[in-house]
Amino acid sequence: MTKKNIKLQSDIPAIRTVMMPSDTNPMGSIFGGRILSLIDLAAGVHARSVAPKRYVTKIMREVNFIAPVSVGDLVSFYTKTVKLGTTSIAIRVDVEVHRGVDLVEVVSVTSAEVVMVAVDDQKRPIAIL
């Protein structure tokens, strides 16, 4: 079997998950840190779809939470390449939730730009392509 790069479509989320009670803070909404972790994960999935390498996160830019996430929300993380460098890739991650029993209410939650760097086994930067 030959290896083939998978190109993720921007209208298909890199990851999608349902928020559970274990993800909540004392105020009853989902921890911002949990969303940040999932943004990082989505960016990593996207980077590997562009070029199958090992990546580390260098920067997460301008994360602005504009709406809370609640238990039961279906959270989608949409990604797209912003810039492809020699050893790094900048990825835009847009986060939205579908909420309600029928999941028809769609709310934009946050977005971020994540820069991932391809690394070798010794964690040194390597060329992506």
JSON list of C-alpha atoms in Angstrom, two decimals:
[
{"chain": "A", "resi": 1, "resn": "MET", "atom": "CA", "xyz": [0.00, 0.00, 0.00]},
{"chain": "A", "resi": 2, "resn": "THR", "atom": "CA", "xyz": [1.35, 3.43, -0.88]},
{"chain": "A", "resi": 3, "resn": "LYS", "atom": "CA", "xyz": [1.22, 6.42, 1.42]},
{"chain": "A", "resi": 4, "resn": "LYS", "atom": "CA", "xyz": [-1.04, 9.24, 0.32]},
{"chain": "A", "resi": 5, "resn": "ASN", "atom": "CA", "xyz": [-1.53, 12.69, 1.85]},
{"chain": "A", "resi": 6, "resn": "ILE", "atom": "CA", "xyz": [-5.07, 13.29, 3.02]},
{"chain": "A", "resi": 7, "resn": "LYS", "atom": "CA", "xyz": [-6.34, 16.77, 2.21]},
{"chain": "A", "resi": 8, "resn": "LEU", "atom": "CA", "xyz": [-8.91, 17.88, 4.77]},
{"chain": "A", "resi": 9, "resn": "GLN", "atom": "CA", "xyz": [-11.78, 19.91, 3.38]},
{"chain": "A", "resi": 10, "resn": "SER", "atom": "CA", "xyz": [-12.48, 23.14, 5.23]},
{"chain": "A", "resi": 11, "resn": "ASP", "atom": "CA", "xyz": [-16.18, 22.28, 5.50]},
{"chain": "A", "resi": 12, "resn": "ILE", "atom": "CA", "xyz": [-15.38, 19.03, 7.32]},
{"chain": "A", "resi": 13, "resn": "PRO", "atom": "CA", "xyz": [-14.09, 19.42, 10.89]},
{"chain": "A", "resi": 14, "resn": "ALA", "atom": "CA", "xyz": [-10.61, 18.16, 11.70]},
{"chain": "A", "resi": 15, "resn": "ILE", "atom": "CA", "xyz": [-12.13, 16.88, 14.95]},
{"chain": "A", "resi": 16, "resn": "ARG", "atom": "CA", "xyz": [-15.58, 16.86, 16.51]},
{"chain": "A", "resi": 17, "resn": "THR", "atom": "CA", "xyz": [-16.57, 15.89, 20.06]},
{"chain": "A", "resi": 18, "resn": "VAL", "atom": "CA", "xyz": [-19.35, 16.16, 22.59]},
{"chain": "A", "resi": 19, "resn": "MET", "atom": "CA", "xyz": [-18.56, 18.01, 25.81]},
{"chain": "A", "resi": 20, "resn": "MET", "atom": "CA", "xyz": [-19.09, 15.99, 28.97]},
{"chain": "A", "resi": 21, "resn": "PRO", "atom": "CA", "xyz": [-19.63, 16.94, 32.64]},
{"chain": "A", "resi": 22, "resn": "SER", "atom": "CA", "xyz": [-16.01, 16.08, 33.47]},
{"chain": "A", "resi": 23, "resn": "ASP", "atom": "CA", "xyz": [-14.94, 19.01, 31.21]},
{"chain": "A", "resi": 24, "resn": "THR", "atom": "CA", "xyz": [-16.74, 21.69, 33.26]},
{"chain": "A", "resi": 25, "resn": "ASN", "atom": "CA", "xyz": [-15.48, 24.39, 35.58]},
{"chain": "A", "resi": 26, "resn": "PRO", "atom": "CA", "xyz": [-17.25, 25.40, 38.82]},
{"chain": "A", "resi": 27, "resn": "MET", "atom": "CA", "xyz": [-19.40, 27.86, 36.81]},
{"chain": "A", "resi": 28, "resn": "GLY", "atom": "CA", "xyz": [-20.85, 24.97, 34.80]},
{"chain": "A", "resi": 29, "resn": "SER", "atom": "CA", "xyz": [-19.28, 25.82, 31.46]},
{"chain": "A", "resi": 30, "resn": "ILE", "atom": "CA", "xyz": [-16.47, 23.95, 29.73]},
{"chain": "A", "resi": 31, "resn": "PHE", "atom": "CA", "xyz": [-12.92, 24.81, 30.86]},
{"chain": "A", "resi": 32, "resn": "GLY", "atom": "CA", "xyz": [-11.19, 27.17, 28.43]},
{"chain": "A", "resi": 33, "resn": "GLY", "atom": "CA", "xyz": [-8.11, 24.96, 28.80]},
{"chain": "A", "resi": 34, "resn": "ARG", "atom": "CA", "xyz": [-10.07, 21.98, 27.47]},
{"chain": "A", "resi": 35, "resn": "ILE", "atom": "CA", "xyz": [-11.01, 23.98, 24.35]},
{"chain": "A", "resi": 36, "resn": "LEU", "atom": "CA", "xyz": [-7.37, 25.11, 23.96]},
{"chain": "A", "resi": 37, "resn": "SER", "atom": "CA", "xyz": [-6.24, 21.48, 24.15]},
{"chain": "A", "resi": 38, "resn": "LEU", "atom": "CA", "xyz": [-8.71, 20.50, 21.44]},
{"chain": "A", "resi": 39, "resn": "ILE", "atom": "CA", "xyz": [-7.62, 23.45, 19.25]},
{"chain": "A", "resi": 40, "resn": "ASP", "atom": "CA", "xyz": [-4.05, 22.15, 19.57]},
{"chain": "A", "resi": 41, "resn": "LEU", "atom": "CA", "xyz": [-5.19, 18.64, 18.68]},
{"chain": "A", "resi": 42, "resn": "ALA", "atom": "CA", "xyz": [-7.14, 19.84, 15.63]},
{"chain": "A", "resi": 43, "resn": "ALA", "atom": "CA", "xyz": [-4.12, 21.83, 14.40]},
{"chain": "A", "resi": 44, "resn": "GLY", "atom": "CA", "xyz": [-1.94, 18.72, 14.77]},
{"chain": "A", "resi": 45, "resn": "VAL", "atom": "CA", "xyz": [-4.41, 16.61, 12.80]},
{"chain": "A", "resi": 46, "resn": "HIS", "atom": "CA", "xyz": [-4.43, 19.24, 10.06]},
{"chain": "A", "resi": 47, "resn": "ALA", "atom": "CA", "xyz": [-0.62, 19.56, 9.96]},
{"chain": "A", "resi": 48, "resn": "ARG", "atom": "CA", "xyz": [-0.23, 15.79, 9.59]},
{"chain": "A", "resi": 49, "resn": "SER", "atom": "CA", "xyz": [-2.78, 15.78, 6.77]},
{"chain": "A", "resi": 50, "resn": "VAL", "atom": "CA", "xyz": [-0.66, 18.33, 4.90]},
{"chain": "A", "resi": 51, "resn": "ALA", "atom": "CA", "xyz": [2.62, 16.49, 5.48]},
{"chain": "A", "resi": 52, "resn": "PRO", "atom": "CA", "xyz": [2.91, 13.32, 7.58]},
{"chain": "A", "resi": 53, "resn": "LYS", "atom": "CA", "xyz": [5.54, 14.39, 10.09]},
{"chain": "A", "resi": 54, "resn": "ARG", "atom": "CA", "xyz": [5.86, 14.72, 13.86]},
{"chain": "A", "resi": 55, "resn": "TYR", "atom": "CA", "xyz": [4.85, 18.23, 15.00]},
{"chain": "A", "resi": 56, "resn": "VAL", "atom": "CA", "xyz": [5.17, 20.36, 18.11]},
{"chain": "A", "resi": 57, "resn": "THR", "atom": "CA", "xyz": [3.20, 23.50, 18.88]},
{"chain": "A", "resi": 58, "resn": "LYS", "atom": "CA", "xyz": [5.24, 26.69, 18.72]},
{"chain": "A", "resi": 59, "resn": "ILE", "atom": "CA", "xyz": [2.60, 29.42, 19.02]},
{"chain": "A", "resi": 60, "resn": "MET", "atom": "CA", "xyz": [-1.11, 29.72, 19.63]},
{"chain": "A", "resi": 61, "resn": "ARG", "atom": "CA", "xyz": [-2.20, 33.22, 18.62]},
{"chain": "A", "resi": 62, "resn": "GLU", "atom": "CA", "xyz": [-5.17, 35.38, 19.53]},
{"chain": "A", "resi": 63, "resn": "VAL", "atom": "CA", "xyz": [-7.55, 33.01, 21.21]},
{"chain": "A", "resi": 64, "resn": "ASN", "atom": "CA", "xyz": [-10.64, 35.03, 22.08]},
{"chain": "A", "resi": 65, "resn": "PHE", "atom": "CA", "xyz": [-13.54, 33.16, 23.67]},
{"chain": "A", "resi": 66, "resn": "ILE", "atom": "CA", "xyz": [-16.71, 34.78, 22.35]},
{"chain": "A", "resi": 67, "resn": "ALA", "atom": "CA", "xyz": [-19.31, 32.32, 23.65]},
{"chain": "A", "resi": 68, "resn": "PRO", "atom": "CA", "xyz": [-19.36, 29.66, 26.35]},
{"chain": "A", "resi": 69, "resn": "VAL", "atom": "CA", "xyz": [-19.43, 25.94, 25.63]},
{"chain": "A", "resi": 70, "resn": "SER", "atom": "CA", "xyz": [-21.81, 23.78, 27.64]},
{"chain": "A", "resi": 71, "resn": "VAL", "atom": "CA", "xyz": [-22.19, 20.13, 28.57]},
{"chain": "A", "resi": 72, "resn": "GLY", "atom": "CA", "xyz": [-23.80, 18.28, 25.67]},
{"chain": "A", "resi": 73, "resn": "ASP", "atom": "CA", "xyz": [-22.64, 20.72, 23.01]},
{"chain": "A", "resi": 74, "resn": "LEU", "atom": "CA", "xyz": [-21.28, 19.11, 19.86]},
{"chain": "A", "resi": 75, "resn": "VAL", "atom": "CA", "xyz": [-18.05, 21.02, 19.25]},
{"chain": "A", "resi": 76, "resn": "SER", "atom": "CA", "xyz": [-16.46, 21.15, 15.79]},
{"chain": "A", "resi": 77, "resn": "PHE", "atom": "CA", "xyz": [-12.93, 22.34, 15.02]},
{"chain": "A", "resi": 78, "resn": "TYR", "atom": "CA", "xyz": [-12.50, 23.51, 11.41]},
{"chain": "A", "resi": 79, "resn": "THR", "atom": "CA", "xyz": [-8.97, 24.01, 10.10]},
{"chain": "A", "resi": 80, "resn": "LYS", "atom": "CA", "xyz": [-7.18, 25.49, 7.13]},
{"chain": "A", "resi": 81, "resn": "THR", "atom": "CA", "xyz": [-3.59, 26.25, 6.22]},
{"chain": "A", "resi": 82, "resn": "VAL", "atom": "CA", "xyz": [-2.73, 29.94, 6.56]},
{"chain": "A", "resi": 83, "resn": "LYS", "atom": "CA", "xyz": [0.96, 29.70, 5.68]},
{"chain": "A", "resi": 84, "resn": "LEU", "atom": "CA", "xyz": [3.31, 26.87, 4.84]},
{"chain": "A", "resi": 85, "resn": "GLY", "atom": "CA", "xyz": [6.96, 27.50, 5.68]},
{"chain": "A", "resi": 86, "resn": "THR", "atom": "CA", "xyz": [10.08, 25.36, 5.41]},
{"chain": "A", "resi": 87, "resn": "THR", "atom": "CA", "xyz": [9.75, 23.75, 8.85]},
{"chain": "A", "resi": 88, "resn": "SER", "atom": "CA", "xyz": [6.46, 25.19, 10.09]},
{"chain": "A", "resi": 89, "resn": "ILE", "atom": "CA", "xyz": [2.81, 25.46, 9.18]},
{"chain": "A", "resi": 90, "resn": "ALA", "atom": "CA", "xyz": [0.38, 28.12, 10.40]},
{"chain": "A", "resi": 91, "resn": "ILE", "atom": "CA", "xyz": [-3.15, 26.79, 10.79]},
{"chain": "A", "resi": 92, "resn": "ARG", "atom": "CA", "xyz": [-6.39, 28.66, 11.39]},
{"chain": "A", "resi": 93, "resn": "VAL", "atom": "CA", "xyz": [-8.75, 26.80, 13.72]},
{"chain": "A", "resi": 94, "resn": "ASP", "atom": "CA", "xyz": [-12.38, 27.94, 13.93]},
{"chain": "A", "resi": 95, "resn": "VAL", "atom": "CA", "xyz": [-14.51, 26.45, 16.68]},
{"chain": "A", "resi": 96, "resn": "GLU", "atom": "CA", "xyz": [-18.28, 26.22, 16.65]},
{"chain": "A", "resi": 97, "resn": "VAL", "atom": "CA", "xyz": [-20.87, 24.34, 18.65]},
{"chain": "A", "resi": 98, "resn": "HIS", "atom": "CA", "xyz": [-24.15, 22.75, 17.72]},
{"chain": "A", "resi": 99, "resn": "ARG", "atom": "CA", "xyz": [-26.43, 22.82, 20.73]},
{"chain": "A", "resi": 100, "resn": "GLY", "atom": "CA", "xyz": [-29.88, 21.83, 21.78]},
{"chain": "A", "resi": 101, "resn": "VAL", "atom": "CA", "xyz": [-31.56, 18.44, 21.60]},
{"chain": "A", "resi": 102, "resn": "ASP", "atom": "CA", "xyz": [-31.80, 18.69, 17.81]},
{"chain": "A", "resi": 103, "resn": "LEU", "atom": "CA", "xyz": [-28.34, 20.36, 17.46]},
{"chain": "A", "resi": 104, "resn": "VAL", "atom": "CA", "xyz": [-29.74, 23.01, 15.11]},
{"chain": "A", "resi": 105, "resn": "GLU", "atom": "CA", "xyz": [-28.48, 26.04, 17.02]},
{"chain": "A", "resi": 106, "resn": "VAL", "atom": "CA", "xyz": [-24.97, 26.82, 15.74]},
{"chain": "A", "resi": 107, "resn": "VAL", "atom": "CA", "xyz": [-22.75, 29.18, 17.74]},
{"chain": "A", "resi": 108, "resn": "SER", "atom": "CA", "xyz": [-19.27, 30.40, 16.89]},
{"chain": "A", "resi": 109, "resn": "VAL", "atom": "CA", "xyz": [-17.14, 29.94, 20.01]},
{"chain": "A", "resi": 110, "resn": "THR", "atom": "CA", "xyz": [-13.58, 30.99, 19.22]},
{"chain": "A", "resi": 111, "resn": "SER", "atom": "CA", "xyz": [-10.81, 30.87, 16.67]},
{"chain": "A", "resi": 112, "resn": "ALA", "atom": "CA", "xyz": [-7.04, 30.78, 16.82]},
{"chain": "A", "resi": 113, "resn": "GLU", "atom": "CA", "xyz": [-3.97, 30.60, 14.66]},
{"chain": "A", "resi": 114, "resn": "VAL", "atom": "CA", "xyz": [-1.64, 27.78, 15.65]},
{"chain": "A", "resi": 115, "resn": "VAL", "atom": "CA", "xyz": [1.92, 27.43, 14.37]},
{"chain": "A", "resi": 116, "resn": "MET", "atom": "CA", "xyz": [3.21, 23.86, 14.32]},
{"chain": "A", "resi": 117, "resn": "VAL", "atom": "CA", "xyz": [6.86, 22.93, 13.67]},
{"chain": "A", "resi": 118, "resn": "ALA", "atom": "CA", "xyz": [7.89, 19.61, 12.13]},
{"chain": "A", "resi": 119, "resn": "VAL", "atom": "CA", "xyz": [10.57, 17.85, 14.21]},
{"chain": "A", "resi": 120, "resn": "ASP", "atom": "CA", "xyz": [12.76, 14.77, 14.01]},
{"chain": "A", "resi": 121, "resn": "ASP", "atom": "CA", "xyz": [13.27, 12.11, 16.70]},
{"chain": "A", "resi": 122, "resn": "GLN", "atom": "CA", "xyz": [15.64, 14.46, 18.58]},
{"chain": "A", "resi": 123, "resn": "LYS", "atom": "CA", "xyz": [12.99, 17.24, 18.50]},
{"chain": "A", "resi": 124, "resn": "ARG", "atom": "CA", "xyz": [15.01, 19.32, 16.01]},
{"chain": "A", "resi": 125, "resn": "PRO", "atom": "CA", "xyz": [13.13, 21.23, 13.26]},
{"chain": "A", "resi": 126, "resn": "ILE", "atom": "CA", "xyz": [13.02, 19.48, 9.88]},
{"chain": "A", "resi": 127, "resn": "ALA", "atom": "CA", "xyz": [11.68, 20.39, 6.45]},
{"chain": "A", "resi": 128, "resn": "ILE", "atom": "CA", "xyz": [7.98, 19.75, 5.97]},
{"chain": "A", "resi": 129, "resn": "LEU", "atom": "CA", "xyz": [8.05, 18.94, 2.28]}
]
